[in-house]
GROMACS .gro file of C-alpha atoms in nm:
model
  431
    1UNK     CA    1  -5.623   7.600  -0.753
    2UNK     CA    2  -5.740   7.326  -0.539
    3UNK     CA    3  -5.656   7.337  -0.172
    4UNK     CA    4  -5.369   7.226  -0.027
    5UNK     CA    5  -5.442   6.898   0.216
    6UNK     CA    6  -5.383   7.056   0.512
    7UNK     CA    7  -5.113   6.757   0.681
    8UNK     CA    8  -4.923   6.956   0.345
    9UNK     CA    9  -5.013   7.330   0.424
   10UNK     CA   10  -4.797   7.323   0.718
   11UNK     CA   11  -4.479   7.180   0.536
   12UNK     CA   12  -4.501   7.431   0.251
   13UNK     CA   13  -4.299   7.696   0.341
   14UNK     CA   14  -3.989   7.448   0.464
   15UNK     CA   15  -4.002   7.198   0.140
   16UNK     CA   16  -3.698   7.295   0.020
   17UNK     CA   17  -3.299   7.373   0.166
   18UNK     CA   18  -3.309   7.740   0.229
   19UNK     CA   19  -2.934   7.753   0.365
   20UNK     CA   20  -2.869   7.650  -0.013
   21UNK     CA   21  -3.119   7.857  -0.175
   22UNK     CA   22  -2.951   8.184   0.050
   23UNK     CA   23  -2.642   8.105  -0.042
   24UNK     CA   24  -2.715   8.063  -0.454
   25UNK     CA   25  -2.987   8.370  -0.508
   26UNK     CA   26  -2.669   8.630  -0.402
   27UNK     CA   27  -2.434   8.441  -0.623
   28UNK     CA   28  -2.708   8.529  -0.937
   29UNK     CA   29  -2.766   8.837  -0.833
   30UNK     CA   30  -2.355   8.944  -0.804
   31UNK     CA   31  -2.275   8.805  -1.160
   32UNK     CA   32  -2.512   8.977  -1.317
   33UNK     CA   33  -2.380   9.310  -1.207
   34UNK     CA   34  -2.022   9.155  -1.300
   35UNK     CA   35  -2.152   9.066  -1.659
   36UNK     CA   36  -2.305   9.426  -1.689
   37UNK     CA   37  -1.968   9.551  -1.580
   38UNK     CA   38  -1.752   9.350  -1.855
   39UNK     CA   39  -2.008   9.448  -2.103
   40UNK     CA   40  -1.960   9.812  -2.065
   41UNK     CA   41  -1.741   9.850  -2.382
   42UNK     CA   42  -1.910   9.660  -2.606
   43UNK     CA   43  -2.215   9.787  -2.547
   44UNK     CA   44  -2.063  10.186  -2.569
   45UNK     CA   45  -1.923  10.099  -2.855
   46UNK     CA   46  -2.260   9.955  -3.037
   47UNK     CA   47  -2.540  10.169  -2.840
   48UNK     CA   48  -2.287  10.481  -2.752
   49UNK     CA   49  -2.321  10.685  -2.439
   50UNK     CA   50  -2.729  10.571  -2.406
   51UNK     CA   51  -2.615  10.212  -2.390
   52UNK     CA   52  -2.405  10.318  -2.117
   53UNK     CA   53  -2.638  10.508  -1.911
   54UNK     CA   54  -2.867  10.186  -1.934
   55UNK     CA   55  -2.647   9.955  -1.816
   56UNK     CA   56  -2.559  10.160  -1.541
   57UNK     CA   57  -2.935  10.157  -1.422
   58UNK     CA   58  -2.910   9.783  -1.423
   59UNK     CA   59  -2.651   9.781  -1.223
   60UNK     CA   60  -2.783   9.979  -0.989
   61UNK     CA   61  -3.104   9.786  -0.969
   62UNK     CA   62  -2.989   9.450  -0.919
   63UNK     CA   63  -2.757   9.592  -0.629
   64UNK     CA   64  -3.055   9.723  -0.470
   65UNK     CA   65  -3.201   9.381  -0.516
   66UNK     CA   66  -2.918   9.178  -0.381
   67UNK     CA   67  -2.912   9.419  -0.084
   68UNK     CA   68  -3.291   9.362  -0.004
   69UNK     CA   69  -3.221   8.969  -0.035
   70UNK     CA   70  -2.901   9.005   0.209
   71UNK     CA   71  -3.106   9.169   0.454
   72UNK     CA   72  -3.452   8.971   0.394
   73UNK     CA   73  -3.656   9.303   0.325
   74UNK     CA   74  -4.024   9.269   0.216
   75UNK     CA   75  -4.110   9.218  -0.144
   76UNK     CA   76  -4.174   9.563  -0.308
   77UNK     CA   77  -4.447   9.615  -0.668
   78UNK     CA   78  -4.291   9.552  -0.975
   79UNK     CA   79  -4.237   9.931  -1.128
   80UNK     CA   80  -4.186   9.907  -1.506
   81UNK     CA   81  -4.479   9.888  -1.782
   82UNK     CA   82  -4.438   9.512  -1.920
   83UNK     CA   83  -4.764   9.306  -1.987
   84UNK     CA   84  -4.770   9.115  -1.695
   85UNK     CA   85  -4.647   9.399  -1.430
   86UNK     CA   86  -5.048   9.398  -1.296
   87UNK     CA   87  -5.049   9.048  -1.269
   88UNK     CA   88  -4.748   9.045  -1.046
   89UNK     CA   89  -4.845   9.353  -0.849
   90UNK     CA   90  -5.225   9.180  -0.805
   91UNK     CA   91  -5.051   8.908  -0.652
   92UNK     CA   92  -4.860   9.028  -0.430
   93UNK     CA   93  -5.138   9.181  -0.298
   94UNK     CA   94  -5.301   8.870  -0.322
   95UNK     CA   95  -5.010   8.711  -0.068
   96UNK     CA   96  -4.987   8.967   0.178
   97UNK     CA   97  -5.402   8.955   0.232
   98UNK     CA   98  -5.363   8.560   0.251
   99UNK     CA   99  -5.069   8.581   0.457
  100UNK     CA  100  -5.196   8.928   0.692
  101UNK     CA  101  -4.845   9.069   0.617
  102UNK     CA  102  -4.616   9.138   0.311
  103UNK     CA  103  -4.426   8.813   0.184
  104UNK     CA  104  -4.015   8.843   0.277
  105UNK     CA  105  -3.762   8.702   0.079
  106UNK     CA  106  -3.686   8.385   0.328
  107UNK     CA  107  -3.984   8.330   0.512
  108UNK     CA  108  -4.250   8.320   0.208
  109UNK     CA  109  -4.286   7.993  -0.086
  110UNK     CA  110  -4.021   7.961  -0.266
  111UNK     CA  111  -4.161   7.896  -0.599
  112UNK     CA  112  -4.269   8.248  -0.583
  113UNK     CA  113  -3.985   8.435  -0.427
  114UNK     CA  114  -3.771   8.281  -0.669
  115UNK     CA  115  -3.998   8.364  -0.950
  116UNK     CA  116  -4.011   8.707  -0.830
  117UNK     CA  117  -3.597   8.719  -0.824
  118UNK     CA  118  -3.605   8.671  -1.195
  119UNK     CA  119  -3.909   8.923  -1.274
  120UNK     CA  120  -3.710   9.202  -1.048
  121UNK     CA  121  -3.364   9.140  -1.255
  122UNK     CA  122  -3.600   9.186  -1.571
  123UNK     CA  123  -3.715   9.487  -1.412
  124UNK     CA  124  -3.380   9.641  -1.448
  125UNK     CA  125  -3.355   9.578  -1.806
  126UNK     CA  126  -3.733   9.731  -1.837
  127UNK     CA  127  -3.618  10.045  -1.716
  128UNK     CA  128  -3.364  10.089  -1.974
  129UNK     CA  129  -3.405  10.380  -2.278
  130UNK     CA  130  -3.244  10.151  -2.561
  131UNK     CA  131  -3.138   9.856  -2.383
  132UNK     CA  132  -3.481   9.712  -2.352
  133UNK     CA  133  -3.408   9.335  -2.487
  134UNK     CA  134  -3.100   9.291  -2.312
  135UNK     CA  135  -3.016   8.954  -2.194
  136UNK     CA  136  -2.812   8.942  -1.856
  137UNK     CA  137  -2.766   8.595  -1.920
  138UNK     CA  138  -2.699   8.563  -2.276
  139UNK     CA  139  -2.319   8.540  -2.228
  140UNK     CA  140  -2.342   8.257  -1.989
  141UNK     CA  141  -2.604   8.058  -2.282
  142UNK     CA  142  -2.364   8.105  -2.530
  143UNK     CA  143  -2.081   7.968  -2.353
  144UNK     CA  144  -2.293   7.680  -2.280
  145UNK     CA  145  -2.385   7.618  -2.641
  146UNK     CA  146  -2.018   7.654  -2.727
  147UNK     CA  147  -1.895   7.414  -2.442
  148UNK     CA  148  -2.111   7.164  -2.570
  149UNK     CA  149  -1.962   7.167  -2.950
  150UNK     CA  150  -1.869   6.797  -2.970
  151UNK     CA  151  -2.175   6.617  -2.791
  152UNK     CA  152  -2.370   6.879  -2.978
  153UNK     CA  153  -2.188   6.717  -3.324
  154UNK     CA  154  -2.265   6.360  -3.191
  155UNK     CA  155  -2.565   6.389  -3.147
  156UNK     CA  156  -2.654   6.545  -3.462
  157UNK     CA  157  -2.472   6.351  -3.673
  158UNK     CA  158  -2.693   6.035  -3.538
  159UNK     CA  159  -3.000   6.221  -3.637
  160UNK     CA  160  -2.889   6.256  -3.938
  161UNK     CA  161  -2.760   5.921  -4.038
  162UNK     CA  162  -3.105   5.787  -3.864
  163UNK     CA  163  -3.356   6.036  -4.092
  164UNK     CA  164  -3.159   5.946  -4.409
  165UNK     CA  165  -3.205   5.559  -4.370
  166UNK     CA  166  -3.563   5.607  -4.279
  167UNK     CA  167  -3.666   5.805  -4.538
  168UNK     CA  168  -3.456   5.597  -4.746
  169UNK     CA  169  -3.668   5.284  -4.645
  170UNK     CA  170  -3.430   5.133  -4.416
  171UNK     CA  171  -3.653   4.901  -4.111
  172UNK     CA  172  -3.557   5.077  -3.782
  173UNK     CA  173  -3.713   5.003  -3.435
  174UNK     CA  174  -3.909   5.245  -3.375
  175UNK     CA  175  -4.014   5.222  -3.036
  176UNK     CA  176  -3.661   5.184  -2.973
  177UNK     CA  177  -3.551   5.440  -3.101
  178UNK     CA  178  -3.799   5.676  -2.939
  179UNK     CA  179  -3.707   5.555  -2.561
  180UNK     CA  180  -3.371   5.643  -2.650
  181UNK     CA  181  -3.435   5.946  -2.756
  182UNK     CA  182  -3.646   6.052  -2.540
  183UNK     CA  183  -3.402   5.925  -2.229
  184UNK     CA  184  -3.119   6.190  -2.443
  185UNK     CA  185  -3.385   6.462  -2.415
  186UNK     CA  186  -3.432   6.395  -2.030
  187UNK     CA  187  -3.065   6.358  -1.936
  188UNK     CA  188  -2.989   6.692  -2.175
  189UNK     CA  189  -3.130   6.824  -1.851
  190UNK     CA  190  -2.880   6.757  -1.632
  191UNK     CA  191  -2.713   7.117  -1.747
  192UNK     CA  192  -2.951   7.423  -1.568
  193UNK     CA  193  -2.719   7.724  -1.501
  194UNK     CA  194  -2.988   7.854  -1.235
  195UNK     CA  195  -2.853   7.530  -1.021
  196UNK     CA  196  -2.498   7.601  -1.069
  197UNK     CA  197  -2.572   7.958  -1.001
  198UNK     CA  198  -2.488   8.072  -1.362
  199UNK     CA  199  -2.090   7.923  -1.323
  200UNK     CA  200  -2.036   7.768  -1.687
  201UNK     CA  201  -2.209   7.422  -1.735
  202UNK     CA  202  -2.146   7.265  -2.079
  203UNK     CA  203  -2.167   6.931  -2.172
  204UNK     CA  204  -1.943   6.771  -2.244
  205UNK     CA  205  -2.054   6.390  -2.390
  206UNK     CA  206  -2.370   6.314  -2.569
  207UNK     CA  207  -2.610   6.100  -2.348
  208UNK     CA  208  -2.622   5.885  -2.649
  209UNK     CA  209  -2.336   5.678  -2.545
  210UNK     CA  210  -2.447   5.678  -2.200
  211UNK     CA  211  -2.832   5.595  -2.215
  212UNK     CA  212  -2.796   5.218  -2.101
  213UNK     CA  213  -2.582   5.337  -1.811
  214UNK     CA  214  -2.850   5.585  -1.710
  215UNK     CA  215  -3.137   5.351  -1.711
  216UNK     CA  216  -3.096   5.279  -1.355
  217UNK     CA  217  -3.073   5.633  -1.239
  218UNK     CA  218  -3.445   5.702  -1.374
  219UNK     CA  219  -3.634   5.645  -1.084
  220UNK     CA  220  -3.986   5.667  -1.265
  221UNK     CA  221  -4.010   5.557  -1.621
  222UNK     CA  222  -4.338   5.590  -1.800
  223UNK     CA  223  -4.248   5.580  -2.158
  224UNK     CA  224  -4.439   5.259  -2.206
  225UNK     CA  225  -4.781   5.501  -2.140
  226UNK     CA  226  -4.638   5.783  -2.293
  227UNK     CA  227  -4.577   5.509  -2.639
  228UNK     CA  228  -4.955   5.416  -2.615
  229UNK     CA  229  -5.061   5.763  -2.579
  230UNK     CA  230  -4.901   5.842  -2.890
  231UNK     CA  231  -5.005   5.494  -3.064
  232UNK     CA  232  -5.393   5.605  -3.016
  233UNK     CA  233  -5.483   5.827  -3.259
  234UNK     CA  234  -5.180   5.819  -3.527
  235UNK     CA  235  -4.969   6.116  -3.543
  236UNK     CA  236  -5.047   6.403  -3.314
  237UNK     CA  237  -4.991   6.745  -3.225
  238UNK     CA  238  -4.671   6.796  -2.972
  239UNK     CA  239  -4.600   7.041  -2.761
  240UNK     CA  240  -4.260   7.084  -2.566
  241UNK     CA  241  -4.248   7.320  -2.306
  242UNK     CA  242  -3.882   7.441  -2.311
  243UNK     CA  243  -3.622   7.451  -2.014
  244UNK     CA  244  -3.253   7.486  -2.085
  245UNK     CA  245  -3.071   7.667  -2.401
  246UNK     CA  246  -2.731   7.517  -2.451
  247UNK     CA  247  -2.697   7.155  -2.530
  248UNK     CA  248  -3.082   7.050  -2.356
  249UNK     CA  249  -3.260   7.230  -2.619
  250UNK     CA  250  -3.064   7.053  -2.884
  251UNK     CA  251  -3.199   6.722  -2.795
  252UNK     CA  252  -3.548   6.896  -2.776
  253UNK     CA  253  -3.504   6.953  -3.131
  254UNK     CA  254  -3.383   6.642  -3.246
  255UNK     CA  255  -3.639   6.464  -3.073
  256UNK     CA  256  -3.909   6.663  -3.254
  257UNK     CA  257  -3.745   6.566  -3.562
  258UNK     CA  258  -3.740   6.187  -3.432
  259UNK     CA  259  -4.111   6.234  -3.383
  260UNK     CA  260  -4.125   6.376  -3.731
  261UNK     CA  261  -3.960   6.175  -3.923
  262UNK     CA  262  -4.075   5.843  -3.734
  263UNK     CA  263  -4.470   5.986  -3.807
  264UNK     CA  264  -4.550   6.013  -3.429
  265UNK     CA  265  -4.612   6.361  -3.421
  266UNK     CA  266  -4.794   6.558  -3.730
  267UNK     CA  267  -4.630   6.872  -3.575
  268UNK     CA  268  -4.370   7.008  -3.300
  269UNK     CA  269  -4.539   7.345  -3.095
  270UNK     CA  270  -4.244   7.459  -2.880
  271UNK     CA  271  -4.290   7.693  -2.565
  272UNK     CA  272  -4.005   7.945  -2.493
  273UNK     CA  273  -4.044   8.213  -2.201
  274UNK     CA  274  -4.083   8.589  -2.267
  275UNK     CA  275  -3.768   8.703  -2.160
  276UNK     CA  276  -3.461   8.579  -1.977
  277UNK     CA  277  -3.579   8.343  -1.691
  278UNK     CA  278  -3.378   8.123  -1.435
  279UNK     CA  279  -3.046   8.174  -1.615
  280UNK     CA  280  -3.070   7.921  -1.899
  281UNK     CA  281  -3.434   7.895  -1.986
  282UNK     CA  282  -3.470   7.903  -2.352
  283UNK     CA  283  -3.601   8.247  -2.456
  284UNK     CA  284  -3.797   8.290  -2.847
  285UNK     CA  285  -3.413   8.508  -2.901
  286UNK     CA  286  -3.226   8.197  -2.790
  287UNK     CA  287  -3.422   7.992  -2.983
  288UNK     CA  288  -3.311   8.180  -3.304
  289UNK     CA  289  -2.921   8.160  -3.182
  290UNK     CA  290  -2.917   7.792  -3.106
  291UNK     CA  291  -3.043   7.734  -3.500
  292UNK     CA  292  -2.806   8.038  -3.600
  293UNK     CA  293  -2.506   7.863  -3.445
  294UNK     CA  294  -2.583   7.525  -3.610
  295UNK     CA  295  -2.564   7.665  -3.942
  296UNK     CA  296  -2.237   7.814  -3.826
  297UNK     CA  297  -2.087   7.441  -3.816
  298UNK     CA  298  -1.871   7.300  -4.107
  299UNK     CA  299  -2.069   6.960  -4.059
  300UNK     CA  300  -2.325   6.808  -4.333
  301UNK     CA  301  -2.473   6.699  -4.072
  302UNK     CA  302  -2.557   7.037  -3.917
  303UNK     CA  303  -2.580   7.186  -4.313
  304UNK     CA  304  -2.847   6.907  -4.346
  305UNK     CA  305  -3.058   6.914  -4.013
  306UNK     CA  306  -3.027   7.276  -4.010
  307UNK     CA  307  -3.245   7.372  -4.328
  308UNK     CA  308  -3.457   7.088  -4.277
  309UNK     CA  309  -3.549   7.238  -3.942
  310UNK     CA  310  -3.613   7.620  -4.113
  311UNK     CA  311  -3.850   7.412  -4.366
  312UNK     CA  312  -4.027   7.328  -4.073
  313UNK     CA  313  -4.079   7.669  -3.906
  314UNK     CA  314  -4.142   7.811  -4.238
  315UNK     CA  315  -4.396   7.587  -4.345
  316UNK     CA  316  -4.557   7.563  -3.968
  317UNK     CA  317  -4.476   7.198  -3.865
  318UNK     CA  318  -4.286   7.363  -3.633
  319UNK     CA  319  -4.387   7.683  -3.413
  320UNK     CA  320  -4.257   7.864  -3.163
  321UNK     CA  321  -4.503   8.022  -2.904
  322UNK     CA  322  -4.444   8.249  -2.607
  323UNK     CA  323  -4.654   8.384  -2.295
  324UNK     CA  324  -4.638   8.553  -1.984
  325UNK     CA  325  -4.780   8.276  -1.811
  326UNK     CA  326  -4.438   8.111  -1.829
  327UNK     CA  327  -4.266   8.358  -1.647
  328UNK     CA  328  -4.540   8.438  -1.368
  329UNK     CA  329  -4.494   8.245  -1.009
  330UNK     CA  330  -4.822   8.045  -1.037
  331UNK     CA  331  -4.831   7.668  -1.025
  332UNK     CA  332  -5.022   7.480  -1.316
  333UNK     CA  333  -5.320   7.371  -1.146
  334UNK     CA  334  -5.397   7.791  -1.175
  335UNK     CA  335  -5.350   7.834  -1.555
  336UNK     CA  336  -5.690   7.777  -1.641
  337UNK     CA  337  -5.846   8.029  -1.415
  338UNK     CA  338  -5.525   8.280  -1.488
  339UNK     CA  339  -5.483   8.223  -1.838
  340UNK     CA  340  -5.734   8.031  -1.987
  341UNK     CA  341  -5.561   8.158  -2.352
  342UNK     CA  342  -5.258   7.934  -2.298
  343UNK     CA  343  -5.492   7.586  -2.098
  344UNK     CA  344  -5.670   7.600  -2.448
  345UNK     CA  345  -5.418   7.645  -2.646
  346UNK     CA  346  -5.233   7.348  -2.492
  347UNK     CA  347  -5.574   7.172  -2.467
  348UNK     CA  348  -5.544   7.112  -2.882
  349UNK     CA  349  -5.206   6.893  -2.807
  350UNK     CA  350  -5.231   6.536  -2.843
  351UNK     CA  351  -4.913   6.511  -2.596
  352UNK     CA  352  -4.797   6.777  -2.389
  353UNK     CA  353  -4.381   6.718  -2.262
  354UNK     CA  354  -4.254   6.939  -1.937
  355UNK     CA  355  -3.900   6.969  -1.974
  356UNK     CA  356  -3.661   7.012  -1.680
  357UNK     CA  357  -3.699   7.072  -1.263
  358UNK     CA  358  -3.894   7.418  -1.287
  359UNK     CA  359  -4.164   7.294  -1.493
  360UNK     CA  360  -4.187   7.011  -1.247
  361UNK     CA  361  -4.244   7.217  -0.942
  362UNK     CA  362  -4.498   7.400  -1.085
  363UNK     CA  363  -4.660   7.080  -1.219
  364UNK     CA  364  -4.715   6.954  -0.856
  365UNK     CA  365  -4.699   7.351  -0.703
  366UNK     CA  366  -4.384   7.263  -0.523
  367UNK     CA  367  -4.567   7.148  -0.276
  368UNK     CA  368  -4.352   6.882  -0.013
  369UNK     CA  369  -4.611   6.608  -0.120
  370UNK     CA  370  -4.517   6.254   0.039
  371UNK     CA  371  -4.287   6.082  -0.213
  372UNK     CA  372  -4.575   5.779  -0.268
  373UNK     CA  373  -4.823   5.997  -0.428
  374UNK     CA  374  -4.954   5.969  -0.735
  375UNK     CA  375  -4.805   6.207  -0.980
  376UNK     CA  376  -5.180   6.280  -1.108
  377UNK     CA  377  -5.292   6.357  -0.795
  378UNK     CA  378  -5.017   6.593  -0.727
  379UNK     CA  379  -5.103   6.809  -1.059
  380UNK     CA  380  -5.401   6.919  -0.882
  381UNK     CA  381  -5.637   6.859  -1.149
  382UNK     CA  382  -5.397   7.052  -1.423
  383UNK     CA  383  -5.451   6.808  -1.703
  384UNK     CA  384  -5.520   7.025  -2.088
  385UNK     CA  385  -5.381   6.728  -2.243
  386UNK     CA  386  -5.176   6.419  -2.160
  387UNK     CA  387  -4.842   6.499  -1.997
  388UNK     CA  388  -4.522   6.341  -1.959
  389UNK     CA  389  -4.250   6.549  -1.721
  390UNK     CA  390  -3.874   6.452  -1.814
  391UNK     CA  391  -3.674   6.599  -1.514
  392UNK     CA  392  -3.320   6.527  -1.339
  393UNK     CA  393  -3.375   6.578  -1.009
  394UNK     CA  394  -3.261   6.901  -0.879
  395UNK     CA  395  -3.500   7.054  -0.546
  396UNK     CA  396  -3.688   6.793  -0.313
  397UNK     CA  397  -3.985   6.762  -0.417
  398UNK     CA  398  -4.103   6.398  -0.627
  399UNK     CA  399  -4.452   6.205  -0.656
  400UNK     CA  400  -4.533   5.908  -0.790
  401UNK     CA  401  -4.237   5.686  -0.637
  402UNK     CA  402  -4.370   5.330  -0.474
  403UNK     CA  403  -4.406   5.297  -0.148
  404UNK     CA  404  -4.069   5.320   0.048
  405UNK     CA  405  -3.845   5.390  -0.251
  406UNK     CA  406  -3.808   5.741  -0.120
  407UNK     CA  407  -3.621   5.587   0.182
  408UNK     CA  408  -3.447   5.342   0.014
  409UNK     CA  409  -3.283   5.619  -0.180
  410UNK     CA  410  -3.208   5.833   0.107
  411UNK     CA  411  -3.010   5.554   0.228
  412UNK     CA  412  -2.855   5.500  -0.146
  413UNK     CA  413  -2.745   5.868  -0.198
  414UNK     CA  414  -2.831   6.135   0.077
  415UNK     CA  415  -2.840   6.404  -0.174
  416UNK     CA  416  -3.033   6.226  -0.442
  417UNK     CA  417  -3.334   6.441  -0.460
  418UNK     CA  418  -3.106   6.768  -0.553
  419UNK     CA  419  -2.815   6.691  -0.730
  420UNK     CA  420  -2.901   6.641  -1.015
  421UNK     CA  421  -2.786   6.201  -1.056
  422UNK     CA  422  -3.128   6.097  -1.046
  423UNK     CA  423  -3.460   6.108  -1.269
  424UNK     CA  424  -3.819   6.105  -1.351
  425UNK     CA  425  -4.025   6.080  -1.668
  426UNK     CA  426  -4.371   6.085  -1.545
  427UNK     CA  427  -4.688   6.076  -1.744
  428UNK     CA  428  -5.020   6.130  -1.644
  429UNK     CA  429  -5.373   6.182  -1.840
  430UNK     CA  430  -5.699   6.274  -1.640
  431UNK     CA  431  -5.918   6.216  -1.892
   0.00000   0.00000   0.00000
């Protein structure tokens, strides 16, 4: 990781709204135990009296957690035996020499005490005897997906009616057509249960409708260099790193099937975490679901897309690819020393697309950068591939706006850097 300027350094630790972060971290922490606690028959009843134990021992855990947040205790080792427990423990180390005492849950960076929220709550589920894949979120997902039923049906059935008259030879607008679906793809966004503190989120219209409207609200739009990227070299290797389940990964997958079936992309490479992260990140088991619940639907239009898109995993256009390096606390500009597996790996993409606010802050390592600079400067040198970031905005941090735009919008909307109204799609290529 490069250095952090030093008129930065001294910001780093107040970049974000801690009286709001305080205030959302307990809320997390107290429905999971509540979900645990309405799950208790269900999961007797399928895993008997060992199912029971185990979610007791969650339970127990995350109240210990919420009681070390409440009273802004010192983080504590990780203590179960997953892959990555080392490289948490290593770093916490790591902080506390840097720092000369052990990080505390409100006066150390956020990105990583938030990080390390979600690792501890997986902690709780590592302890367990047969309960081991649990999702503590799962309910919350699903009631997302479902909540989003019609815009999910609207904008499938669009898809659909769009691949059948290009493959049947009909003259579409391509580049059209790819702004707009890339703009559905960014707004699909706008739904993150970690922001709303898990409290149901579904959506409930299809951007589609809306994208026009929403042109104004996108504060950085770089899809002309993100078109020419992709107009280089003829169709390319994708990769799209996942954010939200619910309705934002369904517009993840009909834009890879845009990119498809327009011949931009020669194949989709999609990025889920390795186990329940931030609520409503999209997990390789919610991945499954999502297509599972499609082929649920009564629709030709779901019947259609729906096999078209198991062709696609079966036959490797598509693939699904997981790593710890997703759910660790380090920014970007680190992956290549920490996991040079995944830098390569991405390094073979001939466009690389960030989805959501998370995958944003650790582009530009949440850093409180001045507004005005450039977004490529803010990755740090991160840079596998070209990289566009589609993000609402939802924590204040942003690069790459002109000169005085920042203050212009402070005076247009005091809370546009947070709630979520306002967007980016940045792209950036240091080679």
């Amino acid at each position: 990781m490069m250095a952090i300027p030093a008129a930065l350094s001294a910001k780093y630790k107040d970049s974000f709204a801690y009286k709001t972060v305080k205030d959302r971290m307990p809320v997390i922490v107290a429905k999971v135990a509540d979900s645990v606690f309405r799950a208790q028959s269900t999961i007797k009843e399928s895993h008997g009296e060992k199912g029971s134990e185990d979610l007791k021992t969650i339970a127990g855990c995350v109240s210990k957690l919420r009681n070390e947040m409440m009273t802004n205790k010192v983080l504590i080792p990780i203590e179960d035996s997953r892959s990555d427990t080392k490289t948490w423990n290593a770093y916490l180390t790591e902080v506390t020499t840097q720092e000369g005492q052990a990080p505390a849950w409100f006066t150390s960076p956020w990105l990583y005490v938030e990080c390390y929220m979600y690792r501890r709550i997986q902690e709780a589920v590592e302890k367990c005897s047969c309960l081991t894949q649990y999702d503590v979120f799962r309910a919350e997902k699903e009631m997302a997906l479902s909540g989003s039923q019609e815009a999910v049906h609207t904008l499938v059935k669009f898809l659909f009616s769009l691949v059948k008259e290009i493959e049947g030879g009909k003259e579409s607008n391509t580049r059209e057509l790819f702004d707009q679906f890339m703009q559905v793809c960014l707004w699909g966004n706008k739904c993150d249960l970690s922001i709303s503190a898990g409290m149901e989120n579904a959506q409930v219209s299809c951007p589609l409708a809306q994208v026009d409207t929403l042109r104004e609200y996108v504060l950085i739009n770089d899809l002309d260099l993100v078109w020419n990227q992709l107009q280089k070299t003829g169709p390319v290797r994708v990769d799209i790193i996942l954010d939200n389940a619910g309705f934002e990964i369904i517009t993840d997958l009909c834009l890879a099937e845009f990119l498809l079936t327009a011949k931009l992309a020669s194949s989709i490479h999609f990025h889920c975490k390795a186990f329940s992260w931030f609520v409503s990140d999209v997990t390789k088991d919610d991945f499954d679901h999502t297509l599972s619940f499609l082929m649920s639907s009564n629709s030709m239009a779901m019947d259609f897309v729906c096999k078209r898109w198991k062709e696609h995993l079966q036959n490797s256009t598509w693939k699904i690819h997981t790593h710890d390096f997703w759910t660790l606390p380090f920014p970007y500009c680190e992956m290549e020393k920490r996991s040079n597996d995944l830098y390569m790996e991405l390094a073979q993409s001939g466009l690389l697309i960030f989805k959501g606010d998370l995958n944003y802050r650790k582009l530009v390592a949440d850093i409180n950068w001045p507004a005005s600079t450039p977004f490529v400067t803010s990755l740090q040198g991160f840079g596998p591939g070209p990289l566009v970031s589609l993000r609402a905005l939802k924590a204040d941090v942003v690069t790459g706006l002109r000169e005085g735009q920042a203050d212009e919008m402070q005076t247009r909307d005091s809370q546009w850097m947070i709630n979520g109204n306002w967007a980016v799609m940045s792209f950036a290529d240091k080679h």
